[in-house]
Amino acid sequence: MKPVIFGAFEINQVNLTSQGLWAHPDQTTYRYKELDYWTSMAKTLERGGFHFVFLADSYGYPHIKGLTKPVVFEQAVEIPNNDPMLVIPPMAAVTERLCFAVTASTTYEHPYANARRLATLDHLTGGRFGWNVVTTSMSVVSELFGKELIPHDERYARAEDFMALTYKLLEGSWDDDAVLVDKERRVYADPAKVREIHHHGPYHRSDGYFDCEPSPQRTPVLFQAGLSEAGRSFGAAHAEVVFLQGRDTDLVRRQVDDIRARAVKAGRSEGAVKTVTTLSIVCARSRAEAERKLDEYLAYVNYPASAAYYSAMTGIDLEALEELDPDATFSSIQTEETRSSVARHGDEKLREAADHILRYGMRELIVMGPPAEIAERLAEYVEATGVDGFLLAPFTVPASYDEFADEIAPALRDAGMLAEQPTGTFRESLFPDGGPRLPESHPAHAARASGAGVV
Amino acid sequence: MKPVIFGAFEINQVNLTSQGLWAHPDQTTYRYKELDYWTSMAKTLERGGFHFVFLADSYGYPHIKGLTKPVVFEQAVEIPNNDPMLVIPPMAAVTERLCFAVTASTTYEHPYANARRLATLDHLTGGRFGWNVVTTSMSVVSELFGKELIPHDERYARAEDFMALTYKLLEGSWDDDAVLVDKERRVYADPAKVREIHHHGPYHRSDGYFDCEPSPQRTPVLFQAGLSEAGRSFGAAHAEVVFLQGRDTDLVRRQVDDIRARAVKAGRSEGAVKTVTTLSIVCARSRAEAERKLDEYLAYVNYPASAAYYSAMTGIDLEALEELDPDATFSSIQTEETRSSVARHGDEKLREAADHILRYGMRELIVMGPPAEIAERLAEYVEATGVDGFLLAPFTVPASYDEFADEIAPALRDAGMLAEQPTGTFRESLFPDGGPRLPESHPAHAARASGAGVV
């Protein structure tokens, strides 16, 4: 078995997918406000053989039909949430190989300010950095930001324009050899090798030099998760790592194949986009013991909190399920906001899927048993779906990570499934045949050659 | 002599005020992109008895009459520059008492996103955090951000609205006792103690809950530096620490008195606003040796780079000086962009001031000699001006900070001028008679009581 990717799925708040699990006795996520919560986690992840940690994020919280229910605050459903970028530098300071990916929205961040933050993080981490590009669907965020809600497809059009400007800034303003730091001659940078970019796009405009000198990767490794038609096209064009979620191996296989085919159609190589799926692990000496352990976790999942969370994420009001036709499928309820869920679940029956979603606290793939069996199950899943790796969603922090480090990682190594941790940039570790920069077949490349052009 | 405040003046770029000094053999600022440059500095500052480190910032670079001169890149005049917020968490992670202040613009950041960053930093630092509020005058930034340039006084009107919204978010959405983290009862927060804010101001609009739970100080310690009429009024209303710069003790005394009088007029106490002035120290066994040492630093200051920097900061084109009447004063050239300089220099003759500005690399107060003499000079300056403290602008990093720690701090302690480093929040350390939150006389207080109100 060839090595697969293992990332840790994290968030700068107290619940990760399973709303209510913050209250588990082993859970320390309530310490998310403290620096040493993050630095300790980083050290554990590096010790555990993780390739990277991924920080999900969104402004806002569940706000359905004009209402945020009390359970949202009681169970801390997406609120409170802190800025995730700010915990990356201290985590990078205590690790040498662990990579980082963080979510930032093309709808709510300003492209110039965002690009400066990305470049700064790529510099500070020595190129161990990725950006999860999201367009932000939740309408509550538009109210918090005092802006009009942008329809789904227009969000992606804006995102395209945002990326075009971002590439010009990160790739097109400074030549690779512009910075000299020549103290003898007293020349910091060669003015002939720095140029203004001019971007006059449909949504964004910028004229001038980019503030930051070239960072190790320039554009960070690009992550993406959208499953709608517009989301898949965007991912196939730009993303280097795409998230999927699913128990149904056939459905995941089709999604993996679809993304690869779209990447090729977009002029990229089949291997240019890695796919990862979220994974929950329950490790125990026997399957029966693992089931008891899982039940103990799930006893903390709060049903109304999960329903509120699911509704906020997908636009599907699970609490209204009882009113639905028992045979209703995801496809039958497609609306502007539900597209991603429909793409994920297709013709699954809503009530059945909802039972699973709420019972398991939104976790899709859950693998249980002794470590060697877990490795075997994961190998089968990779074989069946073609995914390149997993994002481990912990039940409790730091216990789930310690368990991975102490129990799972050795079994994965025995099975040849856990790669050596990277030593170079994040991009080189994912694509060992390339360099630290995006390849020529990526749309960012055009910005490099024509940095001075007006679009 | 009562203790005075000592902060370190820093920037996430290679030159600090003295353009060209990056090339000095002792200078390590070219390592600004590396995490351990910042963590090492933080440890040195804590060891050296500094109260806080202040990070200046602006997007953009000198761009005068449509042109960015080659010298700007050759001498790295404000470009490259990285995001300064991102270096604070790693510095906080390796220190216990050092406080932090960072610059963020009310014209170019979004108030909701900015408030989440501020709250996150106040959480992560345990309340050791301050925000330097700037409105950003450089027109090049509006071109980089694709926005219309906002005239000076309107920038301050926008800043007022920005602050009003910021206070509602940071102070008005969550009650002090809203967060319970009660695992037994499985209640994270009490929904009755969290409320939506509604802000419909002339420039900014936001409706909903603030994403972050209350941080130790809620609103960070507020810094401000504007010297124009609008800037002084803004500072007197909002700021807790105001920066001044000046060699002329009478002028600085008038500014200190003016700020105090304005604060009182704004309903605050005379001591509610601390004043600090930038300071350069040249330490040596004798005055003559110190002068040689200063000359050696100044030999690295690049005249055209300094002129470009000064023009960008102030709107005054020093390179056109030769064309001016030799008797021209700052007052005689007042324009929209030059107001702060005119306020600082009044009827000083332009040519004479320019000679000083360019020769000394924009450093105003420079104190030289053996440590005990330096302490004496500083005591005299405090006596003459009434300032509450200093911001040390290093010549070289880390040498200037090591010198402060090893030579100056002991002399200041002998003179009773260096306070014990704080153990609580930044605000409590500056205002020991109050708590970690802004006092009732501050405009933020109104947001606390009327968080739910619509403005």
XYZ file of C-alpha atoms in Angstrom, chain A residues 12 14 20 22-28 30 32-35 38-39 57-61 63 66 68 70-71 73-76 78-87 89-90 92-93 108-110 112-113 116-117 119-121 123-125 128 140 143-147 174 179 181-183 186-191 194 196 205-214 299-301, chain B residues 12 14 20 22-28 30 32-35 38-39 57-61 63 66 68 70-71 73-76 78-87 89-90 92-93 108-110 112-113 116-117 119-121 123-125 128 140 143-147 174 179 181-183 186-191 194 196 205-214 299-301:
182
model
C -10.983 27.698 16.533
C -15.263 24.333 21.079
C -22.378 19.076 22.244
C -17.447 20.071 24.059
C -18.900 18.806 27.381
C -17.215 15.378 27.294
C -15.053 14.920 30.414
C -11.884 14.349 28.313
C -12.573 17.355 26.126
C -10.268 20.395 26.454
C -12.849 25.065 25.923
C -9.274 27.234 22.477
C -8.600 30.802 23.682
C -5.246 29.895 25.178
C -1.974 29.864 23.273
C -2.561 25.297 20.277
C 1.183 24.925 20.778
C -13.685 28.649 9.751
C -16.630 30.851 9.102
C -17.846 34.092 10.546
C -21.383 33.755 11.894
C -23.513 31.047 13.499
C -29.512 31.775 12.167
C -34.502 35.082 11.368
C -30.784 31.993 16.532
C -31.012 29.344 22.604
C -29.465 25.902 22.056
C -25.386 29.377 22.761
C -26.011 26.563 25.247
C -24.094 24.125 23.057
C -21.726 26.669 21.484
C -20.200 27.674 15.822
C -20.270 30.514 18.337
C -18.079 31.572 20.028
C -15.468 31.345 17.281
C -12.097 33.058 17.101
C -9.913 33.958 14.134
C -7.970 30.844 13.061
C -5.066 32.507 11.210
C -3.658 33.890 14.425
C -2.962 30.474 15.958
C 2.383 31.220 13.725
C 2.712 29.986 17.329
C 4.653 26.799 13.441
C 7.126 28.160 15.996
C -15.730 38.662 3.100
C -11.979 39.304 3.081
C -10.398 42.014 0.955
C -5.134 42.779 -1.073
C -5.259 42.432 2.720
C -0.647 40.080 2.489
C -1.807 37.753 5.284
C 2.234 35.796 2.070
C 3.137 36.622 5.671
C 2.023 33.167 6.814
C 7.031 33.396 5.033
C 6.658 32.734 8.761
C 5.992 29.012 8.308
C 4.414 25.077 5.323
C -26.158 35.710 8.519
C -25.921 40.847 7.919
C -22.914 40.916 10.245
C -20.845 42.541 7.512
C -23.616 44.935 6.466
C -23.613 43.689 2.892
C 8.108 40.435 -7.713
C 15.395 40.458 -3.518
C 19.776 41.766 0.536
C 23.231 42.866 -0.583
C 24.655 44.765 2.381
C 23.576 48.473 -0.023
C 20.887 47.163 -2.337
C 17.919 45.373 -0.785
C 15.918 44.704 -3.963
C 16.430 45.280 -7.664
C 13.811 47.822 -8.822
C 9.516 44.497 -9.197
C 3.056 47.085 -10.624
C -9.687 46.340 -8.767
C -6.096 46.907 -7.715
C -3.204 48.938 -9.100
C 0.296 48.937 -7.715
C 3.052 46.804 -6.244
C 2.401 43.934 -3.891
C 3.650 44.709 -0.385
C 5.345 41.349 0.222
C 8.492 39.924 -1.257
C 8.221 36.374 -2.684
C -24.194 10.506 24.195
C -22.829 14.065 24.218
C -24.172 14.947 20.787
C 7.338 44.162 10.178
C 13.553 46.014 7.336
C 18.965 52.603 4.660
C 18.914 47.860 7.107
C 22.412 47.528 5.606
C 24.329 48.176 8.844
C 26.604 45.203 9.631
C 24.935 44.627 13.042
C 21.436 44.847 11.573
C 19.354 41.639 11.428
C 16.315 41.313 7.023
C 11.757 39.878 9.640
C 10.208 36.984 7.687
C 11.395 34.392 10.176
C 9.506 33.367 13.292
C 10.337 37.717 16.505
C 10.388 35.192 19.330
C 2.089 49.329 10.007
C 0.621 50.551 6.782
C -0.230 48.914 3.506
C 1.536 50.604 0.615
C 4.828 52.422 0.015
C 4.323 56.745 -4.399
C 2.340 58.818 -9.710
C 7.599 54.960 -6.986
C 13.876 52.941 -7.775
C 15.462 53.952 -4.447
C 13.094 49.169 -3.661
C 16.863 49.544 -3.399
C 16.533 50.744 0.200
C 13.337 48.842 1.047
C 8.262 50.605 3.594
C 8.268 47.806 1.028
C 8.478 44.876 1.453
C 6.194 44.867 4.501
C 4.416 41.917 6.091
C 1.275 41.730 8.230
C 2.224 42.641 11.818
C -0.689 40.978 13.678
C 0.578 37.536 12.814
C 3.834 37.897 14.740
C 0.865 35.302 19.061
C 4.292 33.651 18.757
C 3.188 36.187 23.380
C 3.817 32.437 23.545
C -9.061 49.538 5.061
C -10.081 46.779 7.490
C -13.679 45.607 7.855
C -16.496 42.952 12.023
C -13.433 41.041 10.817
C -12.773 39.323 15.666
C -9.019 39.646 15.175
C -10.754 39.816 20.393
C -8.759 36.753 19.335
C -5.489 38.548 20.088
C -7.718 36.172 24.301
C -4.470 34.612 23.099
C -2.274 37.151 24.894
C -1.667 41.850 27.040
C -1.489 54.691 -2.889
C -5.327 52.340 -5.431
C -4.116 49.008 -4.065
C -7.527 48.431 -2.497
C -9.438 49.634 -5.544
C -11.267 52.301 -3.576
C -21.935 39.282 25.500
C -19.964 32.116 29.406
C -18.492 26.290 30.489
C -20.575 24.120 32.810
C -19.821 20.561 31.728
C -23.854 20.791 29.656
C -24.299 24.525 29.225
C -21.528 26.466 27.509
C -23.145 29.921 27.520
C -26.341 31.430 28.872
C -28.436 32.540 25.862
C -25.890 37.200 24.725
C -27.637 40.963 18.951
C -23.788 48.573 9.275
C -23.944 45.332 11.248
C -26.763 43.233 12.700
C -26.285 40.153 14.823
C -24.202 38.599 17.569
C -20.483 39.086 17.909
C -18.592 35.869 17.187
C -16.208 36.091 20.153
C -16.862 35.588 23.832
C -15.572 38.341 26.147
C 26.318 56.906 7.552
C 23.797 54.245 6.520
C 20.865 56.649 6.202
